[in-house]
mmCIF file of C-alpha atoms in Angstrom:
data_model
loop_
_atom_site.group_PDB
_atom_site.id
_atom_site.type_symbol
_atom_site.label_atom_id
_atom_site.label_comp_id
_atom_site.label_asym_id
_atom_site.label_seq_id
_atom_site.Cartn_x
_atom_site.Cartn_y
_atom_site.Cartn_z
ATOM 1 C CA ASN A 42 16.858 11.067 20.849
ATOM 2 C CA VAL A 43 18.426 11.381 17.314
ATOM 3 C CA PHE A 44 21.069 8.900 17.638
ATOM 4 C CA VAL A 45 18.642 6.074 18.892
ATOM 5 C CA PHE A 46 16.200 6.991 16.293
ATOM 6 C CA GLN A 47 18.703 7.151 13.331
ATOM 7 C CA THR A 48 20.912 4.066 14.253
ATOM 8 C CA ILE A 49 18.081 1.577 15.908
ATOM 9 C CA LEU A 50 14.641 2.521 15.316
ATOM 10 C CA GLN A 51 14.446 3.567 11.900
ATOM 11 C CA PRO A 52 16.548 0.804 10.341
ATOM 12 C CA MET A 53 14.347 -1.728 12.528
ATOM 13 C CA THR A 54 10.968 0.278 11.224
ATOM 14 C CA MET A 55 12.512 -0.070 7.480
ATOM 15 C CA VAL A 56 13.078 -3.815 8.033
ATOM 16 C CA LEU A 57 9.314 -4.261 9.467
ATOM 17 C CA LEU A 58 7.994 -2.427 6.428
ATOM 18 C CA GLU A 59 9.994 -4.410 4.019
ATOM 19 C CA ILE A 60 8.582 -7.689 5.684
ATOM 20 C CA GLY A 61 5.201 -6.302 5.961
ATOM 21 C CA LYS A 62 5.598 -5.353 1.965
ATOM 22 C CA ALA A 63 6.880 -8.885 1.143
ATOM 23 C CA VAL A 64 4.125 -10.541 2.964
ATOM 24 C CA ARG A 65 1.461 -8.657 1.565
ATOM 25 C CA GLY A 66 2.716 -8.350 -2.139
ATOM 26 C CA GLY A 67 2.145 -10.961 -4.493
ATOM 27 C CA ASP A 68 3.945 -11.642 -7.822
ATOM 28 C CA GLU A 69 3.077 -10.005 -11.384
ATOM 29 C CA ASP A 70 -0.167 -12.294 -11.789
ATOM 30 C CA GLY A 71 -1.738 -11.543 -8.382
ATOM 31 C CA ARG A 72 -0.897 -14.804 -6.850
ATOM 32 C CA ALA A 73 0.518 -14.868 -3.259
ATOM 33 C CA PRO A 74 4.207 -15.796 -3.289
ATOM 34 C CA SER A 75 5.626 -19.115 -1.756
ATOM 35 C CA VAL A 76 7.343 -19.082 1.492
ATOM 36 C CA CYS A 77 10.677 -18.900 -0.343
ATOM 37 C CA GLY A 78 9.622 -16.131 -2.585
ATOM 38 C CA MET A 79 8.345 -14.130 0.369
ATOM 39 C CA VAL A 80 11.982 -14.711 2.235
ATOM 40 C CA TRP A 81 13.675 -13.649 -1.155
ATOM 41 C CA LEU A 82 11.329 -10.499 -1.404
ATOM 42 C CA CYS A 83 12.032 -9.549 2.052
ATOM 43 C CA PHE A 84 15.794 -10.023 2.026
ATOM 44 C CA ARG A 85 16.081 -8.296 -1.148
ATOM 45 C CA GLY A 86 13.933 -5.344 -0.012
ATOM 46 C CA ILE A 87 16.036 -4.831 3.151
ATOM 47 C CA ALA A 88 19.236 -5.345 1.079
ATOM 48 C CA THR A 89 18.260 -2.616 -1.216
ATOM 49 C CA ASN A 90 16.737 -0.304 1.231
ATOM 50 C CA LEU A 91 18.563 3.149 1.061
ATOM 51 C CA VAL A 92 17.895 3.947 4.801
ATOM 52 C CA VAL A 93 19.346 0.630 5.888
ATOM 53 C CA ILE A 94 22.249 0.993 3.583
ATOM 54 C CA ALA A 95 22.959 4.454 4.681
ATOM 55 C CA THR A 96 22.920 3.368 8.394
ATOM 56 C CA VAL A 97 25.370 0.518 7.675
ATOM 57 C CA VAL A 98 27.714 2.615 5.675
ATOM 58 C CA GLY A 99 27.431 5.264 8.313
ATOM 59 C CA LEU A 100 28.330 2.877 11.396
ATOM 60 C CA ALA A 101 31.075 1.573 9.246
ATOM 61 C CA TYR A 102 32.556 4.777 8.455
ATOM 62 C CA HIS A 103 32.365 5.735 12.027
ATOM 63 C CA PHE A 104 33.930 2.589 13.310
ATOM 64 C CA PHE A 105 36.574 2.142 10.810
ATOM 65 C CA LEU A 106 37.564 5.533 9.711
ATOM 66 C CA ALA A 107 36.845 7.865 12.551
ATOM 67 C CA GLU A 108 40.209 9.037 13.194
ATOM 68 C CA ALA A 109 40.795 9.869 9.480
ATOM 69 C CA VAL A 110 37.714 12.106 9.703
ATOM 70 C CA PRO A 111 39.082 15.727 9.992
ATOM 71 C CA LYS A 112 38.179 18.131 12.772
ATOM 72 C CA GLU A 113 36.782 21.781 11.963
ATOM 73 C CA ASN A 114 36.570 23.871 15.090
ATOM 74 C CA GLY A 115 36.864 20.964 17.401
ATOM 75 C CA VAL A 116 34.150 18.899 15.526
ATOM 76 C CA ARG A 117 34.677 16.036 13.236
ATOM 77 C CA VAL A 118 32.983 16.651 9.432
ATOM 78 C CA LEU A 119 33.042 14.849 6.654
ATOM 79 C CA PRO A 120 36.187 15.341 4.187
ATOM 80 C CA HIS A 121 34.974 17.719 1.213
ATOM 81 C CA PRO A 122 34.335 15.277 -1.533
ATOM 82 C CA ILE A 123 31.958 13.362 0.745
ATOM 83 C CA SER A 124 30.557 16.122 2.130
ATOM 84 C CA ASP A 125 29.905 17.682 -0.970
ATOM 85 C CA VAL A 126 28.065 14.532 -2.457
ATOM 86 C CA VAL A 127 26.011 14.338 0.329
ATOM 87 C CA ASP A 128 25.117 18.205 0.227
ATOM 88 C CA LEU A 129 24.152 17.800 -3.386
ATOM 89 C CA TRP A 130 21.931 14.684 -2.868
ATOM 90 C CA THR A 131 20.180 16.154 -0.077
ATOM 91 C CA ALA A 132 19.811 19.760 -1.331
ATOM 92 C CA PRO A 133 16.490 19.440 -3.103
ATOM 93 C CA PHE A 134 14.764 17.057 -0.711
ATOM 94 C CA THR A 135 12.686 20.010 0.848
ATOM 95 C CA MET A 136 11.513 21.116 -2.434
ATOM 96 C CA MET A 137 10.589 17.540 -3.501
ATOM 97 C CA PHE A 138 8.865 16.904 -0.218
ATOM 98 C CA LEU A 139 6.573 19.995 -0.572
ATOM 99 C CA PHE A 140 5.752 19.084 -4.125
ATOM 100 C CA LEU A 141 4.991 15.427 -3.074
ATOM 101 C CA ASN A 142 2.892 16.979 -0.247
ATOM 102 C CA GLY A 143 0.917 19.120 -2.400
ATOM 103 C CA THR A 144 0.213 16.528 -4.845
ATOM 104 C CA ALA A 145 -0.809 14.000 -2.275
ATOM 105 C CA LEU A 146 -3.564 16.069 -0.847
ATOM 106 C CA ARG A 147 -6.669 14.850 -1.019
ATOM 107 C CA CYS A 148 -9.322 17.167 0.481
ATOM 108 C CA GLU A 149 -9.265 20.792 2.192
ATOM 109 C CA ARG A 150 -11.029 19.802 5.685
ATOM 110 C CA ILE A 151 -9.273 18.212 8.748
ATOM 111 C CA GLY A 152 -10.491 14.771 9.029
ATOM 112 C CA PHE A 153 -10.271 12.497 12.367
ATOM 113 C CA TRP A 154 -7.206 10.589 11.255
ATOM 114 C CA ASP A 155 -5.555 13.821 10.383
ATOM 115 C CA ALA A 156 -6.042 15.494 13.510
ATOM 116 C CA LEU A 157 -4.995 12.180 15.653
ATOM 117 C CA LEU A 158 -1.554 11.899 13.632
ATOM 118 C CA THR A 159 -0.918 15.562 14.119
ATOM 119 C CA LEU A 160 -1.662 15.132 17.833
ATOM 120 C CA MET A 161 0.249 12.032 18.352
ATOM 121 C CA LYS A 162 3.541 13.671 16.599
ATOM 122 C CA VAL A 163 3.076 17.103 18.360
ATOM 123 C CA VAL A 164 1.587 16.004 21.952
ATOM 124 C CA VAL A 165 2.081 12.527 22.605
ATOM 125 C CA CYS A 166 5.638 12.221 21.160
ATOM 126 C CA ALA A 167 6.955 15.184 23.331
ATOM 127 C CA TYR A 168 5.891 13.672 26.482
ATOM 128 C CA VAL A 169 7.118 10.128 25.425
ATOM 129 C CA SER A 170 10.484 11.946 24.737
ATOM 130 C CA TYR A 171 10.504 13.375 27.766
ATOM 131 C CA GLY A 172 9.594 10.305 29.830
ATOM 132 C CA VAL A 173 12.089 8.187 28.036
ATOM 133 C CA CYS A 174 14.809 11.239 28.620
ATOM 134 C CA THR A 175 14.006 11.325 32.745
ATOM 135 C CA LEU A 176 14.522 7.429 32.637
ATOM 136 C CA LEU A 177 17.549 7.284 30.953
ATOM 137 C CA VAL A 178 19.354 10.528 32.037
ATOM 138 C CA PRO A 179 19.989 10.993 35.558
ATOM 139 C CA SER A 180 19.336 14.634 37.146
ATOM 140 C CA PRO A 181 22.532 15.774 38.846
ATOM 141 C CA GLY A 182 22.343 18.817 41.262
ATOM 142 C CA ASP A 183 23.756 21.123 38.756
ATOM 143 C CA GLY A 184 20.493 21.240 36.845
ATOM 144 C CA THR A 185 21.936 19.614 33.502
ATOM 145 C CA GLY A 186 19.503 16.789 33.449
ATOM 146 C CA ARG A 187 16.569 18.955 33.981
ATOM 147 C CA LEU A 188 17.788 20.992 30.988
ATOM 148 C CA LEU A 189 18.059 17.798 28.782
ATOM 149 C CA HIS A 190 14.570 16.804 29.856
ATOM 150 C CA ASN A 191 13.052 19.917 28.829
ATOM 151 C CA TYR A 192 15.119 19.790 25.440
ATOM 152 C CA ALA A 193 13.748 16.117 24.789
ATOM 153 C CA PHE A 194 10.258 17.550 25.439
ATOM 154 C CA PHE A 195 10.925 20.426 22.905
ATOM 155 C CA TYR A 196 12.492 18.306 20.347
ATOM 156 C CA GLY A 197 9.746 15.602 20.650
ATOM 157 C CA SER A 198 7.298 18.506 19.992
ATOM 158 C CA ILE A 199 8.943 19.628 16.675
ATOM 159 C CA PRO A 200 6.652 19.074 13.733
ATOM 160 C CA THR A 201 7.468 16.119 11.410
ATOM 161 C CA GLY A 202 9.602 16.278 8.083
ATOM 162 C CA GLY A 203 8.766 14.770 4.809
ATOM 163 C CA ALA A 204 9.897 11.209 5.567
ATOM 164 C CA PRO A 205 6.174 9.893 6.727
ATOM 165 C CA VAL A 206 4.837 11.070 3.266
ATOM 166 C CA VAL A 207 7.785 9.555 1.329
ATOM 167 C CA PHE A 208 7.567 6.114 3.369
ATOM 168 C CA ALA A 209 3.719 6.547 3.082
ATOM 169 C CA GLN A 210 4.087 6.498 -0.542
ATOM 170 C CA LEU A 211 6.235 3.402 -0.796
ATOM 171 C CA TYR A 212 4.683 1.273 1.684
ATOM 172 C CA ASP A 213 1.079 2.213 1.805
ATOM 173 C CA PRO A 214 -0.225 4.424 -1.032
ATOM 174 C CA ALA A 215 -3.632 3.985 0.189
ATOM 175 C CA SER A 216 -2.811 6.111 3.385
ATOM 176 C CA LEU A 217 -0.632 8.895 1.614
ATOM 177 C CA GLY A 218 -3.482 11.497 1.584
ATOM 178 C CA VAL A 219 -4.096 11.266 5.497
ATOM 179 C CA VAL A 220 -0.327 11.427 6.002
ATOM 180 C CA ALA A 221 0.233 14.240 3.536
ATOM 181 C CA SER A 222 -2.569 16.223 5.281
ATOM 182 C CA SER A 223 -1.358 15.594 8.882
ATOM 183 C CA THR A 224 2.150 16.617 8.020
ATOM 184 C CA LEU A 225 0.685 19.780 6.748
ATOM 185 C CA TYR A 226 -1.206 20.442 9.695
ATOM 186 C CA CYS A 227 1.972 19.558 12.117
#
């Protein structure tokens, strides 16, 4: 679930969002960019997207330096200078997400789209995760497959974090209030 999302779905989504941003956006004068300008904006957006860069760096690190990664308790972990930098960069994310979410809220009532997005994440995503897991993971006689199927359902129903609010602010600021309130209810 997490592996497929982090290595395939999220980078593809970022690429599609950058394409949409390049097609929708204009230049400083409000004029529509030329085809070459849109291709350049799209390429520059993809090449400088931090999610895409982090995915490429992580995959390169895995494929080329996997044996150099030390093991602690049988699990591979990043070496200390790198893990310390990652911890430093990611430590304030929760506090900044809560601040962004609080400043993005527009009203105190539950709207149709807020409720729909919340139901999509908590209910529909759980059943979709369960369905994909039952298709991809065989169910041997020892009950392991059934346990993994149940875990996929549980994992799909976990409330969302701050990423949708951050991406809404970057790619569709008009929907920021709806996304912020639906993540609050989630």
